[in-house]
C-alpha positions as a Python dict, from the first residue, in 0.01 Angstrom:
ca = {
    (1, 'X'): (0, 0, 0),
    (2, 'X'): (-363, 98, -18),
    (3, 'X'): (-470, -195, -240),
    (4, 'X'): (-559, -535, -97),
    (5, 'X'): (-355, -809, -268),
    (6, 'X'): (-498, -1159, -309),
    (7, 'X'): (-389, -1434, -74),
    (8, 'X'): (-199, -1732, -210),
    (9, 'X'): (-210, -2077, -54),
    (10, 'X'): (101, -2162, 146),
    (11, 'X'): (288, -2493, 185),
    (12, 'X'): (247, -2707, 494),
    (13, 'X'): (600, -2623, 607),
    (14, 'X'): (588, -2244, 608),
    (15, 'X'): (865, -2174, 856),
    (16, 'X'): (1240, -2221, 847),
    (17, 'X'): (1433, -2397, 1120),
    (18, 'X'): (1477, -2061, 1295),
    (19, 'X'): (1100, -2008, 1310),
    (20, 'X'): (1088, -1736, 1043),
    (21, 'X'): (834, -1740, 761),
    (22, 'X'): (992, -1887, 451),
    (23, 'X'): (1068, -1640, 174),
    (24, 'X'): (1042, -1644, -204),
    (25, 'X'): (1201, -1406, -451),
    (26, 'X'): (1052, -1350, -796),
    (27, 'X'): (1226, -1272, -1124),
    (28, 'X'): (995, -1160, -1404),
    (29, 'X'): (1119, -1093, -1759),
    (30, 'X'): (938, -878, -2014),
    (31, 'X'): (972, -641, -2308),
    (32, 'X'): (753, -361, -2442),
    (33, 'X'): (850, -98, -2183),
    (34, 'X'): (1165, 104, -2145),
    (35, 'X'): (1352, 78, -1818),
    (36, 'X'): (1235, 412, -1677),
    (37, 'X'): (869, 341, -1753),
    (38, 'X'): (896, 0, -1589),
    (39, 'X'): (1073, 142, -1284),
    (40, 'X'): (819, 423, -1250),
    (41, 'X'): (520, 188, -1255),
    (42, 'X'): (684, -39, -997),
    (43, 'X'): (785, 259, -782),
    (44, 'X'): (431, 398, -772),
    (45, 'X'): (267, 61, -707),
    (46, 'X'): (512, -43, -435),
    (47, 'X'): (537, 312, -297),
    (48, 'X'): (915, 292, -302),
    (49, 'X'): (1153, 556, -443),
    (50, 'X'): (1343, 455, -757),
    (51, 'X'): (1710, 536, -809),
    (52, 'X'): (1909, 504, -1132),
    (53, 'X'): (2217, 302, -1036),
    (54, 'X'): (2346, 276, -1396),
    (55, 'X'): (2219, 328, -1750),
    (56, 'X'): (2052, -15, -1742),
    (57, 'X'): (1970, -60, -1372),
    (58, 'X'): (1719, 93, -1135),
    (59, 'X'): (1690, 18, -763),
    (60, 'X'): (1378, 60, -549),
    (61, 'X'): (1472, 101, -185),
    (62, 'X'): (1277, 101, 141),
    (63, 'X'): (1102, -237, 144),
    (64, 'X'): (1168, -417, 476),
    (65, 'X'): (1241, -733, 274),
    (66, 'X'): (1519, -564, 77),
    (67, 'X'): (1574, -378, -249),
    (68, 'X'): (1371, -437, -566),
    (69, 'X'): (1564, -415, -893),
    (70, 'X'): (1474, -334, -1251),
    (71, 'X'): (1750, -412, -1498),
    (72, 'X'): (1839, -517, -1849),
    (73, 'X'): (1900, -892, -1852),
    (74, 'X'): (2233, -868, -2034),
    (75, 'X'): (2546, -875, -1819),
    (76, 'X'): (2778, -717, -2076),
    (77, 'X'): (2552, -417, -2134),
    (78, 'X'): (2491, -379, -1760),
    (79, 'X'): (2867, -371, -1703),
    (80, 'X'): (2911, -116, -1981),
    (81, 'X'): (2626, 89, -1837),
    (82, 'X'): (2816, 131, -1510),
    (83, 'X'): (3109, 298, -1685),
    (84, 'X'): (3145, 675, -1670),
    (85, 'X'): (3232, 822, -2011),
    (86, 'X'): (3389, 1153, -2115),
    (87, 'X'): (3229, 1327, -2414),
    (88, 'X'): (3554, 1433, -2585),
    (89, 'X'): (3755, 1114, -2528),
    (90, 'X'): (3800, 912, -2849),
    (91, 'X'): (3821, 581, -2660),
    (92, 'X'): (3506, 659, -2464),
    (93, 'X'): (3324, 764, -2783),
    (94, 'X'): (3417, 429, -2940),
    (95, 'X'): (3289, 236, -2636),
    (96, 'X'): (2968, 438, -2645),
    (97, 'X'): (2920, 349, -3013),
    (98, 'X'): (2974, -21, -2938),
    (99, 'X'): (2725, 2, -2651),
    (100, 'X'): (2463, 165, -2873),
    (101, 'X'): (2515, -103, -3138),
    (102, 'X'): (2468, -379, -2880),
    (103, 'X'): (2147, -215, -2760),
    (104, 'X'): (2012, -201, -3115),
    (105, 'X'): (2107, -560, -3201),
    (106, 'X'): (1961, -709, -2882),
    (107, 'X'): (1655, -486, -2846),
    (108, 'X'): (1400, -752, -2945),
    (109, 'X'): (1556, -1051, -2770),
    (110, 'X'): (1697, -923, -2440),
    (111, 'X'): (1427, -858, -2180),
    (112, 'X'): (1404, -621, -1892),
    (113, 'X'): (1380, -799, -1561),
    (114, 'X'): (1192, -710, -1244),
    (115, 'X'): (1361, -875, -947),
    (116, 'X'): (1203, -873, -603),
    (117, 'X'): (1389, -920, -276),
    (118, 'X'): (1324, -1246, -89),
    (119, 'X'): (965, -1178, 22),
    (120, 'X'): (783, -1360, 300),
    (121, 'X'): (565, -1615, 123),
    (122, 'X'): (246, -1445, 238),
    (123, 'X'): (338, -1139, 29),
    (124, 'X'): (341, -1315, -308),
    (125, 'X'): (-7, -1189, -388),
    (126, 'X'): (129, -834, -405),
    (127, 'X'): (260, -912, -752),
    (128, 'X'): (-84, -963, -905),
    (129, 'X'): (-188, -598, -907),
    (130, 'X'): (154, -493, -1035),
    (131, 'X'): (137, -745, -1319),
    (132, 'X'): (-203, -604, -1420),
    (133, 'X'): (-62, -251, -1433),
    (134, 'X'): (239, -358, -1638),
    (135, 'X'): (15, -543, -1884),
    (136, 'X'): (-205, -236, -1928),
    (137, 'X'): (108, -26, -1985),
    (138, 'X'): (219, -255, -2271),
    (139, 'X'): (448, -514, -2114),
    (140, 'X'): (504, -813, -2343),
    (141, 'X'): (585, -1170, -2246),
    (142, 'X'): (743, -1466, -2417),
    (143, 'X'): (448, -1525, -2650),
    (144, 'X'): (481, -1181, -2811),
    (145, 'X'): (755, -1289, -3055),
    (146, 'X'): (914, -1607, -3187),
    (147, 'X'): (1246, -1463, -3072),
    (148, 'X'): (1134, -1406, -2715),
    (149, 'X'): (1243, -1648, -2445),
    (150, 'X'): (1120, -1473, -2133),
    (151, 'X'): (1073, -1656, -1806),
    (152, 'X'): (932, -1615, -1458),
    (153, 'X'): (1142, -1760, -1178),
    (154, 'X'): (1103, -1834, -807),
    (155, 'X'): (1390, -1832, -559),
    (156, 'X'): (1255, -2031, -266),
    (157, 'X'): (1373, -2076, 89),
    (158, 'X'): (1379, -2436, 202),
    (159, 'X'): (1227, -2533, 537),
    (160, 'X'): (1582, -2627, 641),
    (161, 'X'): (1915, -2707, 479),
    (162, 'X'): (1937, -3068, 593),
    (163, 'X'): (2063, -3291, 313),
    (164, 'X'): (1761, -3521, 331),
    (165, 'X'): (1532, -3221, 291),
    (166, 'X'): (1719, -3103, -19),
    (167, 'X'): (1717, -3456, -160),
    (168, 'X'): (1342, -3484, -99),
    (169, 'X'): (1279, -3167, -301),
    (170, 'X'): (1495, -3296, -584),
    (171, 'X'): (1310, -3629, -585),
    (172, 'X'): (967, -3464, -571),
    (173, 'X'): (1049, -3221, -849),
    (174, 'X'): (1186, -3500, -1067),
    (175, 'X'): (872, -3710, -1023),
    (176, 'X'): (650, -3413, -1106),
    (177, 'X'): (858, -3262, -1387),
    (178, 'X'): (652, -3400, -1679),
    (179, 'X'): (332, -3268, -1525),
    (180, 'X'): (488, -2931, -1439),
    (181, 'X'): (633, -2890, -1789),
    (182, 'X'): (298, -2968, -1949),
    (183, 'X'): (127, -2717, -1721),
    (184, 'X'): (393, -2453, -1798),
    (185, 'X'): (348, -2492, -2176),
    (186, 'X'): (700, -2362, -2220),
    (187, 'X'): (764, -2143, -2523),
    (188, 'X'): (945, -2323, -2809),
    (189, 'X'): (1226, -2067, -2810),
    (190, 'X'): (1294, -2127, -2441),
    (191, 'X'): (1297, -2505, -2499),
    (192, 'X'): (1537, -2477, -2793),
    (193, 'X'): (1772, -2243, -2607),
    (194, 'X'): (1779, -2467, -2297),
    (195, 'X'): (1704, -2192, -2049),
    (196, 'X'): (1521, -2439, -1826),
    (197, 'X'): (1604, -2791, -1936),
    (198, 'X'): (1514, -3116, -1759),
    (199, 'X'): (1758, -3328, -1563),
    (200, 'X'): (1939, -3588, -1779),
    (201, 'X'): (1772, -3935, -1782),
    (202, 'X'): (2063, -4106, -1606),
    (203, 'X'): (2044, -3854, -1322),
    (204, 'X'): (1666, -3892, -1303),
    (205, 'X'): (1703, -4267, -1249),
    (206, 'X'): (1966, -4203, -983),
    (207, 'X'): (1743, -3958, -797),
    (208, 'X'): (1431, -4175, -789),
    (209, 'X'): (1615, -4481, -659),
    (210, 'X'): (1446, -4545, -323),
    (211, 'X'): (1785, -4607, -162),
    (212, 'X'): (1935, -4278, -282),
    (213, 'X'): (1964, -4061, 28),
    (214, 'X'): (2330, -3946, 15),
    (215, 'X'): (2522, -3720, 248),
    (216, 'X'): (2577, -3360, 137),
    (217, 'X'): (2916, -3392, -35),
    (218, 'X'): (2794, -3686, -244),
    (219, 'X'): (2461, -3520, -328),
    (220, 'X'): (2639, -3212, -460),
    (221, 'X'): (2903, -3416, -646),
    (222, 'X'): (2636, -3627, -819),
    (223, 'X'): (2440, -3320, -919),
    (224, 'X'): (2745, -3140, -1058),
    (225, 'X'): (2854, -3443, -1258),
    (226, 'X'): (2518, -3452, -1437),
    (227, 'X'): (2429, -3080, -1430),
    (228, 'X'): (2732, -2847, -1449),
    (229, 'X'): (2504, -2573, -1587),
    (230, 'X'): (2251, -2315, -1471),
    (231, 'X'): (2013, -2417, -1749),
    (232, 'X'): (1792, -2651, -1553),
    (233, 'X'): (1425, -2611, -1469),
    (234, 'X'): (1526, -2651, -1105),
    (235, 'X'): (1870, -2494, -1083),
    (236, 'X'): (2047, -2616, -768),
    (237, 'X'): (2379, -2441, -832),
    (238, 'X'): (2306, -2128, -622),
    (239, 'X'): (2211, -2345, -322),
    (240, 'X'): (2503, -2582, -368),
    (241, 'X'): (2745, -2292, -408),
    (242, 'X'): (2614, -2155, -79),
    (243, 'X'): (2668, -2492, 89),
    (244, 'X'): (2997, -2588, -80),
    (245, 'X'): (3151, -2319, -297),
    (246, 'X'): (3467, -2518, -364),
    (247, 'X'): (3276, -2810, -514),
    (248, 'X'): (3073, -2589, -746),
    (249, 'X'): (3368, -2375, -853),
    (250, 'X'): (3565, -2689, -939),
    (251, 'X'): (3283, -2801, -1172),
    (252, 'X'): (3191, -2472, -1339),
    (253, 'X'): (3346, -2127, -1356),
    (254, 'X'): (3018, -1958, -1456),
    (255, 'X'): (3036, -1611, -1293),
    (256, 'X'): (2655, -1577, -1299),
    (257, 'X'): (2606, -1840, -1028),
    (258, 'X'): (2521, -1646, -713),
    (259, 'X'): (2544, -1835, -386),
    (260, 'X'): (2217, -1823, -190),
    (261, 'X'): (2032, -2063, 41),
    (262, 'X'): (1740, -2111, -196),
    (263, 'X'): (1603, -2330, -474),
    (264, 'X'): (1599, -2161, -815),
    (265, 'X'): (1286, -2267, -1006),
    (266, 'X'): (1322, -2153, -1367),
    (267, 'X'): (1051, -2343, -1557),
    (268, 'X'): (749, -2107, -1603),
    (269, 'X'): (719, -1867, -1898),
    (270, 'X'): (646, -1499, -1851),
    (271, 'X'): (300, -1448, -2004),
    (272, 'X'): (256, -1100, -1865),
    (273, 'X'): (77, -975, -2179),
    (274, 'X'): (-202, -1234, -2146),
    (275, 'X'): (-511, -1116, -1950),
    (276, 'X'): (-562, -1310, -1633),
    (277, 'X'): (-205, -1436, -1610),
    (278, 'X'): (-20, -1397, -1283),
    (279, 'X'): (202, -1587, -1042),
    (280, 'X'): (-86, -1786, -895),
    (281, 'X'): (-86, -2071, -1146),
    (282, 'X'): (287, -2142, -1127),
    (283, 'X'): (277, -2108, -750),
    (284, 'X'): (-11, -2351, -717),
    (285, 'X'): (178, -2603, -931),
    (286, 'X'): (491, -2559, -719),
    (287, 'X'): (290, -2638, -407),
    (288, 'X'): (255, -2992, -543),
    (289, 'X'): (634, -3025, -517),
    (290, 'X'): (614, -2892, -162),
    (291, 'X'): (343, -3140, -65),
    (292, 'X'): (521, -3442, -213),
    (293, 'X'): (859, -3347, -65),
    (294, 'X'): (705, -3312, 282),
    (295, 'X'): (545, -3660, 281),
    (296, 'X'): (827, -3914, 291),
    (297, 'X'): (613, -4233, 257),
    (298, 'X'): (419, -4088, -37),
    (299, 'X'): (741, -3958, -192),
    (300, 'X'): (909, -4299, -169),
    (301, 'X'): (603, -4467, -321),
    (302, 'X'): (584, -4212, -601),
    (303, 'X'): (955, -4255, -682),
    (304, 'X'): (907, -4630, -692),
    (305, 'X'): (607, -4595, -926),
    (306, 'X'): (799, -4356, -1152),
    (307, 'X'): (1089, -4599, -1168),
    (308, 'X'): (854, -4879, -1271),
    (309, 'X'): (703, -4652, -1534),
    (310, 'X'): (1046, -4573, -1682),
    (311, 'X'): (1125, -4946, -1705),
    (312, 'X'): (817, -5015, -1919),
    (313, 'X'): (982, -4914, -2248),
    (314, 'X'): (719, -4874, -2519),
    (315, 'X'): (451, -4962, -2264),
    (316, 'X'): (489, -4608, -2133),
    (317, 'X'): (300, -4487, -2440),
    (318, 'X'): (-16, -4664, -2324),
    (319, 'X'): (-34, -4483, -1992),
    (320, 'X'): (156, -4156, -1962),
    (321, 'X'): (326, -4066, -1638),
    (322, 'X'): (140, -3735, -1633),
    (323, 'X'): (-188, -3924, -1632),
    (324, 'X'): (-67, -4145, -1348),
    (325, 'X'): (34, -3841, -1148),
    (326, 'X'): (-306, -3684, -1190),
    (327, 'X'): (-483, -4004, -1087),
    (328, 'X'): (-273, -4099, -789),
    (329, 'X'): (8, -3871, -680),
    (330, 'X'): (-110, -3512, -687),
    (331, 'X'): (-222, -3361, -360),
    (332, 'X'): (-567, -3209, -317),
    (333, 'X'): (-428, -2868, -224),
}
Protein backbone atom coordinates (compact mmCIF):
# COMPACT_ATOMS: atom_id res chain seq x y z
CA UNK A 1 0.00 0.00 0.00
CA UNK A 2 1.10 3.53 -0.72
CA UNK A 3 -0.91 5.14 2.11
CA UNK A 4 0.42 5.35 5.66
CA UNK A 5 -2.11 3.87 8.12
CA UNK A 6 -2.34 5.20 11.67
CA UNK A 7 -0.74 3.27 14.49
CA UNK A 8 -2.91 1.79 17.22
CA UNK A 9 -1.72 1.23 20.78
CA UNK A 10 -0.93 -2.40 21.54
CA UNK A 11 -1.47 -4.44 24.72
CA UNK A 12 1.37 -5.17 27.11
CA UNK A 13 1.36 -8.84 26.09
CA UNK A 14 1.76 -8.55 22.34
CA UNK A 15 3.25 -11.96 21.61
CA UNK A 16 1.91 -15.48 21.81
CA UNK A 17 3.69 -18.28 23.62
CA UNK A 18 5.50 -19.13 20.36
CA UNK A 19 6.91 -15.59 20.11
CA UNK A 20 4.69 -14.47 17.23
CA UNK A 21 2.86 -11.16 17.26
CA UNK A 22 -0.71 -11.68 18.38
CA UNK A 23 -3.33 -11.38 15.67
CA UNK A 24 -6.82 -9.89 15.46
CA UNK A 25 -9.43 -10.46 12.79
CA UNK A 26 -12.14 -7.89 12.11
CA UNK A 27 -15.73 -8.41 10.96
CA UNK A 28 -17.51 -5.26 9.82
CA UNK A 29 -21.19 -5.23 8.80
CA UNK A 30 -22.81 -2.59 6.62
CA UNK A 31 -25.48 -1.83 4.02
CA UNK A 32 -25.76 0.81 1.30
CA UNK A 33 -23.40 -0.84 -1.19
CA UNK A 34 -23.89 -3.85 -3.41
CA UNK A 35 -21.43 -6.71 -3.05
CA UNK A 36 -19.43 -5.92 -6.19
CA UNK A 37 -19.02 -2.25 -5.28
CA UNK A 38 -17.87 -3.20 -1.78
CA UNK A 39 -15.44 -5.81 -3.10
CA UNK A 40 -14.04 -3.41 -5.70
CA UNK A 41 -13.33 -0.67 -3.14
CA UNK A 42 -11.64 -3.17 -0.82
CA UNK A 43 -9.68 -4.70 -3.70
CA UNK A 44 -8.30 -1.33 -4.82
CA UNK A 45 -7.47 -0.16 -1.31
CA UNK A 46 -5.79 -3.41 -0.26
CA UNK A 47 -4.26 -3.94 -3.71
CA UNK A 48 -5.56 -7.50 -3.78
CA UNK A 49 -7.42 -9.15 -6.68
CA UNK A 50 -11.08 -9.96 -6.04
CA UNK A 51 -12.69 -13.21 -7.15
CA UNK A 52 -16.41 -14.03 -7.20
CA UNK A 53 -16.69 -17.35 -5.35
CA UNK A 54 -20.52 -17.39 -5.44
CA UNK A 55 -23.39 -14.99 -6.12
CA UNK A 56 -23.08 -13.60 -2.58
CA UNK A 57 -19.38 -14.07 -1.81
CA UNK A 58 -16.19 -12.41 -2.98
CA UNK A 59 -12.66 -13.41 -1.94
CA UNK A 60 -9.59 -11.15 -1.99
CA UNK A 61 -6.44 -13.22 -2.20
CA UNK A 62 -2.74 -12.46 -1.82
CA UNK A 63 -2.44 -10.97 1.67
CA UNK A 64 0.30 -12.77 3.64
CA UNK A 65 -2.12 -12.93 6.59
CA UNK A 66 -4.73 -14.83 4.57
CA UNK A 67 -7.81 -14.18 2.45
CA UNK A 68 -10.19 -11.25 2.95
CA UNK A 69 -13.87 -11.98 2.36
CA UNK A 70 -16.88 -9.91 1.37
CA UNK A 71 -20.17 -11.74 1.76
CA UNK A 72 -23.86 -11.46 2.50
CA UNK A 73 -24.43 -12.19 6.18
CA UNK A 74 -27.20 -14.72 5.57
CA UNK A 75 -26.20 -18.39 5.57
CA UNK A 76 -29.23 -19.65 3.64
CA UNK A 77 -28.77 -17.20 0.77
CA UNK A 78 -25.01 -17.84 0.71
CA UNK A 79 -25.69 -21.57 0.40
CA UNK A 80 -28.22 -20.95 -2.37
CA UNK A 81 -25.75 -18.65 -4.09
CA UNK A 82 -23.26 -21.50 -4.41
CA UNK A 83 -25.70 -23.61 -6.41
CA UNK A 84 -25.34 -23.83 -10.18
CA UNK A 85 -28.69 -23.46 -11.95
CA UNK A 86 -29.88 -24.45 -15.43
CA UNK A 87 -32.02 -21.88 -17.26
CA UNK A 88 -34.59 -24.32 -18.67
CA UNK A 89 -35.00 -26.55 -15.61
CA UNK A 90 -38.35 -26.01 -13.86
CA UNK A 91 -36.94 -26.98 -10.44
CA UNK A 92 -33.99 -24.62 -10.85
CA UNK A 93 -36.31 -21.81 -11.99
CA UNK A 94 -38.40 -22.31 -8.84
CA UNK A 95 -35.30 -22.20 -6.61
CA UNK A 96 -34.16 -19.05 -8.39
CA UNK A 97 -37.54 -17.43 -7.73
CA UNK A 98 -37.35 -18.34 -4.04
CA UNK A 99 -33.82 -16.94 -3.89
CA UNK A 100 -34.91 -13.66 -5.47
CA UNK A 101 -37.81 -13.39 -3.03
CA UNK A 102 -35.48 -13.93 -0.07
CA UNK A 103 -33.16 -11.22 -1.39
CA UNK A 104 -36.05 -8.77 -1.68
CA UNK A 105 -37.50 -9.54 1.76
CA UNK A 106 -34.15 -9.28 3.58
CA UNK A 107 -32.62 -6.42 1.60
CA UNK A 108 -32.95 -3.81 4.36
CA UNK A 109 -32.09 -5.99 7.36
CA UNK A 110 -29.33 -8.36 6.21
CA UNK A 111 -25.94 -6.64 5.94
CA UNK A 112 -22.94 -7.26 3.81
CA UNK A 113 -19.91 -8.21 5.83
CA UNK A 114 -16.24 -7.44 5.31
CA UNK A 115 -14.14 -10.10 7.04
CA UNK A 116 -10.39 -9.74 7.39
CA UNK A 117 -7.96 -12.60 7.95
CA UNK A 118 -6.29 -12.74 11.38
CA UNK A 119 -4.01 -9.70 11.04
CA UNK A 120 -0.96 -8.98 13.18
CA UNK A 121 -2.16 -6.45 15.74
CA UNK A 122 0.12 -3.75 14.37
CA UNK A 123 -1.87 -3.79 11.11
CA UNK A 124 -5.21 -2.79 12.61
CA UNK A 125 -4.72 0.82 11.56
CA UNK A 126 -4.99 -0.25 7.91
CA UNK A 127 -8.75 -0.38 8.35
CA UNK A 128 -9.13 3.35 8.99
CA UNK A 129 -8.47 4.51 5.44
CA UNK A 130 -10.69 1.75 4.05
CA UNK A 131 -13.54 2.73 6.37
CA UNK A 132 -13.26 6.34 5.14
CA UNK A 133 -13.51 5.21 1.52
CA UNK A 134 -16.52 3.00 2.22
CA UNK A 135 -18.27 5.84 4.05
CA UNK A 136 -17.69 8.20 1.12
CA UNK A 137 -19.06 5.53 -1.24
CA UNK A 138 -22.31 5.32 0.75
CA UNK A 139 -21.82 2.53 3.28
CA UNK A 140 -24.44 2.62 6.05
CA UNK A 141 -24.11 1.38 9.62
CA UNK A 142 -26.50 0.32 12.32
CA UNK A 143 -27.79 3.85 12.95
CA UNK A 144 -29.10 4.22 9.39
CA UNK A 145 -32.39 2.39 10.10
CA UNK A 146 -34.43 1.19 13.05
CA UNK A 147 -34.30 -2.26 11.45
CA UNK A 148 -30.52 -2.35 11.23
CA UNK A 149 -28.56 -4.38 13.75
CA UNK A 150 -25.06 -4.17 12.31
CA UNK A 151 -22.00 -4.89 14.40
CA UNK A 152 -18.23 -4.69 14.35
CA UNK A 153 -16.41 -7.67 15.84
CA UNK A 154 -12.86 -8.55 16.87
CA UNK A 155 -11.45 -12.08 16.82
CA UNK A 156 -8.44 -11.86 19.10
CA UNK A 157 -5.53 -14.17 19.72
CA UNK A 158 -4.81 -14.76 23.39
CA UNK A 159 -1.25 -14.47 24.70
CA UNK A 160 -1.51 -18.20 25.44
CA UNK A 161 -4.19 -20.85 25.89
CA UNK A 162 -3.52 -21.59 29.54
CA UNK A 163 -6.78 -21.96 31.48
CA UNK A 164 -5.83 -19.27 34.00
CA UNK A 165 -5.18 -16.84 31.14
CA UNK A 166 -8.60 -17.53 29.62
CA UNK A 167 -10.25 -17.20 33.03
CA UNK A 168 -8.48 -13.89 33.62
CA UNK A 169 -9.88 -12.48 30.37
CA UNK A 170 -13.37 -13.64 31.29
CA UNK A 171 -13.08 -12.04 34.74
CA UNK A 172 -11.68 -8.78 33.35
CA UNK A 173 -14.34 -8.52 30.67
CA UNK A 174 -17.09 -9.23 33.20
CA UNK A 175 -15.85 -6.51 35.55
CA UNK A 176 -15.64 -4.00 32.70
CA UNK A 177 -18.82 -4.96 30.84
CA UNK A 178 -21.03 -2.12 32.15
CA UNK A 179 -18.42 0.44 31.18
CA UNK A 180 -17.81 -1.15 27.78
CA UNK A 181 -21.53 -1.36 27.01
CA UNK A 182 -22.02 2.30 27.91
CA UNK A 183 -19.09 3.28 25.71
CA UNK A 184 -20.44 1.14 22.84
CA UNK A 185 -23.88 2.80 22.98
CA UNK A 186 -25.33 -0.32 21.41
CA UNK A 187 -28.19 0.17 18.96
CA UNK A 188 -31.63 -0.67 20.42
CA UNK A 189 -32.32 -3.20 17.66
CA UNK A 190 -29.13 -5.09 18.48
CA UNK A 191 -30.02 -5.09 22.19
CA UNK A 192 -33.55 -6.38 21.53
CA UNK A 193 -32.35 -9.10 19.17
CA UNK A 194 -29.66 -10.29 21.62
CA UNK A 195 -26.83 -10.28 19.11
CA UNK A 196 -24.36 -9.40 21.86
CA UNK A 197 -25.99 -9.98 25.22
CA UNK A 198 -24.33 -9.86 28.65
CA UNK A 199 -23.47 -12.90 30.72
CA UNK A 200 -26.33 -14.01 33.02
CA UNK A 201 -26.13 -12.58 36.59
CA UNK A 202 -25.57 -15.99 38.21
CA UNK A 203 -22.61 -16.63 35.92
CA UNK A 204 -21.24 -13.14 36.58
CA UNK A 205 -21.19 -13.84 40.33
CA UNK A 206 -19.48 -17.17 39.69
CA UNK A 207 -16.78 -15.57 37.55
CA UNK A 208 -15.90 -12.76 39.94
CA UNK A 209 -15.55 -15.05 42.94
CA UNK A 210 -11.89 -14.60 43.94
CA UNK A 211 -11.54 -18.36 44.42
CA UNK A 212 -12.86 -19.22 40.96
CA UNK A 213 -9.83 -20.43 39.00
CA UNK A 214 -11.04 -23.78 37.59
CA UNK A 215 -9.27 -26.26 35.37
CA UNK A 216 -10.16 -26.26 31.66
CA UNK A 217 -12.92 -28.89 31.61
CA UNK A 218 -14.75 -27.19 34.47
CA UNK A 219 -14.31 -23.69 33.01
CA UNK A 220 -15.85 -24.79 29.72
CA UNK A 221 -18.65 -26.76 31.43
CA UNK A 222 -19.59 -23.77 33.59
CA UNK A 223 -19.62 -21.45 30.61
CA UNK A 224 -21.76 -23.79 28.50
CA UNK A 225 -24.26 -24.29 31.29
CA UNK A 226 -24.87 -20.53 31.49
CA UNK A 227 -24.17 -19.55 27.87
CA UNK A 228 -25.12 -22.25 25.31
CA UNK A 229 -25.43 -19.51 22.66
CA UNK A 230 -23.28 -17.40 20.36
CA UNK A 231 -25.22 -14.28 21.34
CA UNK A 232 -22.87 -12.95 23.97
CA UNK A 233 -20.84 -9.75 23.90
CA UNK A 234 -17.79 -11.92 24.48
CA UNK A 235 -18.55 -15.17 22.68
CA UNK A 236 -16.28 -17.93 23.99
CA UNK A 237 -17.80 -20.78 21.97
CA UNK A 238 -15.30 -20.64 19.06
CA UNK A 239 -12.37 -20.83 21.50
CA UNK A 240 -13.96 -23.54 23.62
CA UNK A 241 -14.86 -25.56 20.53
CA UNK A 242 -11.21 -25.34 19.49
CA UNK A 243 -10.12 -26.56 22.92
CA UNK A 244 -12.86 -29.15 23.53
CA UNK A 245 -15.17 -29.76 20.58
CA UNK A 246 -17.01 -32.62 22.28
CA UNK A 247 -18.07 -30.45 25.22
CA UNK A 248 -19.38 -27.67 23.00
CA UNK A 249 -21.16 -30.00 20.59
CA UNK A 250 -22.89 -31.71 23.50
CA UNK A 251 -24.27 -28.34 24.66
CA UNK A 252 -25.24 -26.77 21.33
CA UNK A 253 -25.59 -28.02 17.77
CA UNK A 254 -25.31 -24.52 16.26
CA UNK A 255 -23.52 -25.07 12.91
CA UNK A 256 -22.31 -21.45 12.84
CA UNK A 257 -19.84 -22.00 15.69
CA UNK A 258 -16.42 -22.15 14.05
CA UNK A 259 -13.58 -23.53 16.14
CA UNK A 260 -10.67 -21.09 16.40
CA UNK A 261 -8.11 -20.21 19.09
CA UNK A 262 -9.44 -16.70 19.61
CA UNK A 263 -11.80 -14.59 21.68
CA UNK A 264 -14.84 -13.35 19.76
CA UNK A 265 -15.72 -9.82 20.91
CA UNK A 266 -19.14 -8.91 19.49
CA UNK A 267 -20.21 -5.81 21.43
CA UNK A 268 -19.45 -2.71 19.28
CA UNK A 269 -21.91 -1.34 16.70
CA UNK A 270 -20.90 -0.65 13.12
CA UNK A 271 -21.16 3.14 12.75
CA UNK A 272 -19.39 3.26 9.43
CA UNK A 273 -21.65 6.03 8.09
CA UNK A 274 -20.67 8.44 10.88
CA UNK A 275 -17.71 10.76 10.07
CA UNK A 276 -14.73 10.11 12.27
CA UNK A 277 -15.80 6.61 13.28
CA UNK A 278 -13.28 3.80 13.00
CA UNK A 279 -11.91 0.83 14.89
CA UNK A 280 -9.78 2.97 17.19
CA UNK A 281 -12.39 3.67 19.85
CA UNK A 282 -13.50 0.06 20.29
CA UNK A 283 -9.88 -1.08 20.23
CA UNK A 284 -8.86 1.42 22.88
CA UNK A 285 -11.72 0.24 25.10
CA UNK A 286 -10.71 -3.40 24.59
CA UNK A 287 -7.18 -2.57 25.74
CA UNK A 288 -8.67 -1.95 29.19
CA UNK A 289 -9.69 -5.62 29.26
CA UNK A 290 -6.16 -6.54 28.21
CA UNK A 291 -4.59 -4.42 30.94
CA UNK A 292 -6.84 -5.74 33.71
CA UNK A 293 -6.46 -9.38 32.63
CA UNK A 294 -2.66 -9.06 32.65
CA UNK A 295 -2.47 -7.70 36.22
CA UNK A 296 -3.53 -10.51 38.55
CA UNK A 297 -3.44 -8.52 41.85
CA UNK A 298 -5.44 -5.65 40.34
CA UNK A 299 -7.83 -8.12 38.71
CA UNK A 300 -8.47 -9.94 41.99
CA UNK A 301 -9.06 -6.63 43.77
CA UNK A 302 -11.40 -5.40 41.05
CA UNK A 303 -13.41 -8.65 41.15
CA UNK A 304 -13.69 -8.33 44.91
CA UNK A 305 -14.88 -4.72 44.61
CA UNK A 306 -17.42 -5.67 41.93
CA UNK A 307 -18.73 -8.47 44.13
CA UNK A 308 -19.19 -6.04 47.01
CA UNK A 309 -20.97 -3.64 44.67
CA UNK A 310 -23.41 -6.36 43.53
CA UNK A 311 -24.22 -7.18 47.17
CA UNK A 312 -25.30 -3.61 47.92
CA UNK A 313 -28.83 -4.03 46.57
CA UNK A 314 -30.50 -0.63 46.17
CA UNK A 315 -27.30 1.01 47.42
CA UNK A 316 -25.87 0.38 43.97
CA UNK A 317 -28.04 3.22 42.67
CA UNK A 318 -26.07 5.74 44.75
CA UNK A 319 -22.72 4.90 43.20
CA UNK A 320 -22.77 3.16 39.83
CA UNK A 321 -20.19 0.52 39.05
CA UNK A 322 -19.24 2.40 35.88
CA UNK A 323 -18.33 5.41 38.01
CA UNK A 324 -16.25 3.23 40.32
CA UNK A 325 -14.42 1.75 37.37
CA UNK A 326 -13.56 5.17 36.02
CA UNK A 327 -12.32 6.35 39.41
CA UNK A 328 -10.28 3.35 40.41
CA UNK A 329 -9.96 0.44 38.02
CA UNK A 330 -9.32 1.73 34.52
CA UNK A 331 -5.73 1.78 33.34
CA UNK A 332 -4.07 4.96 32.10
CA UNK A 333 -3.33 3.49 28.68
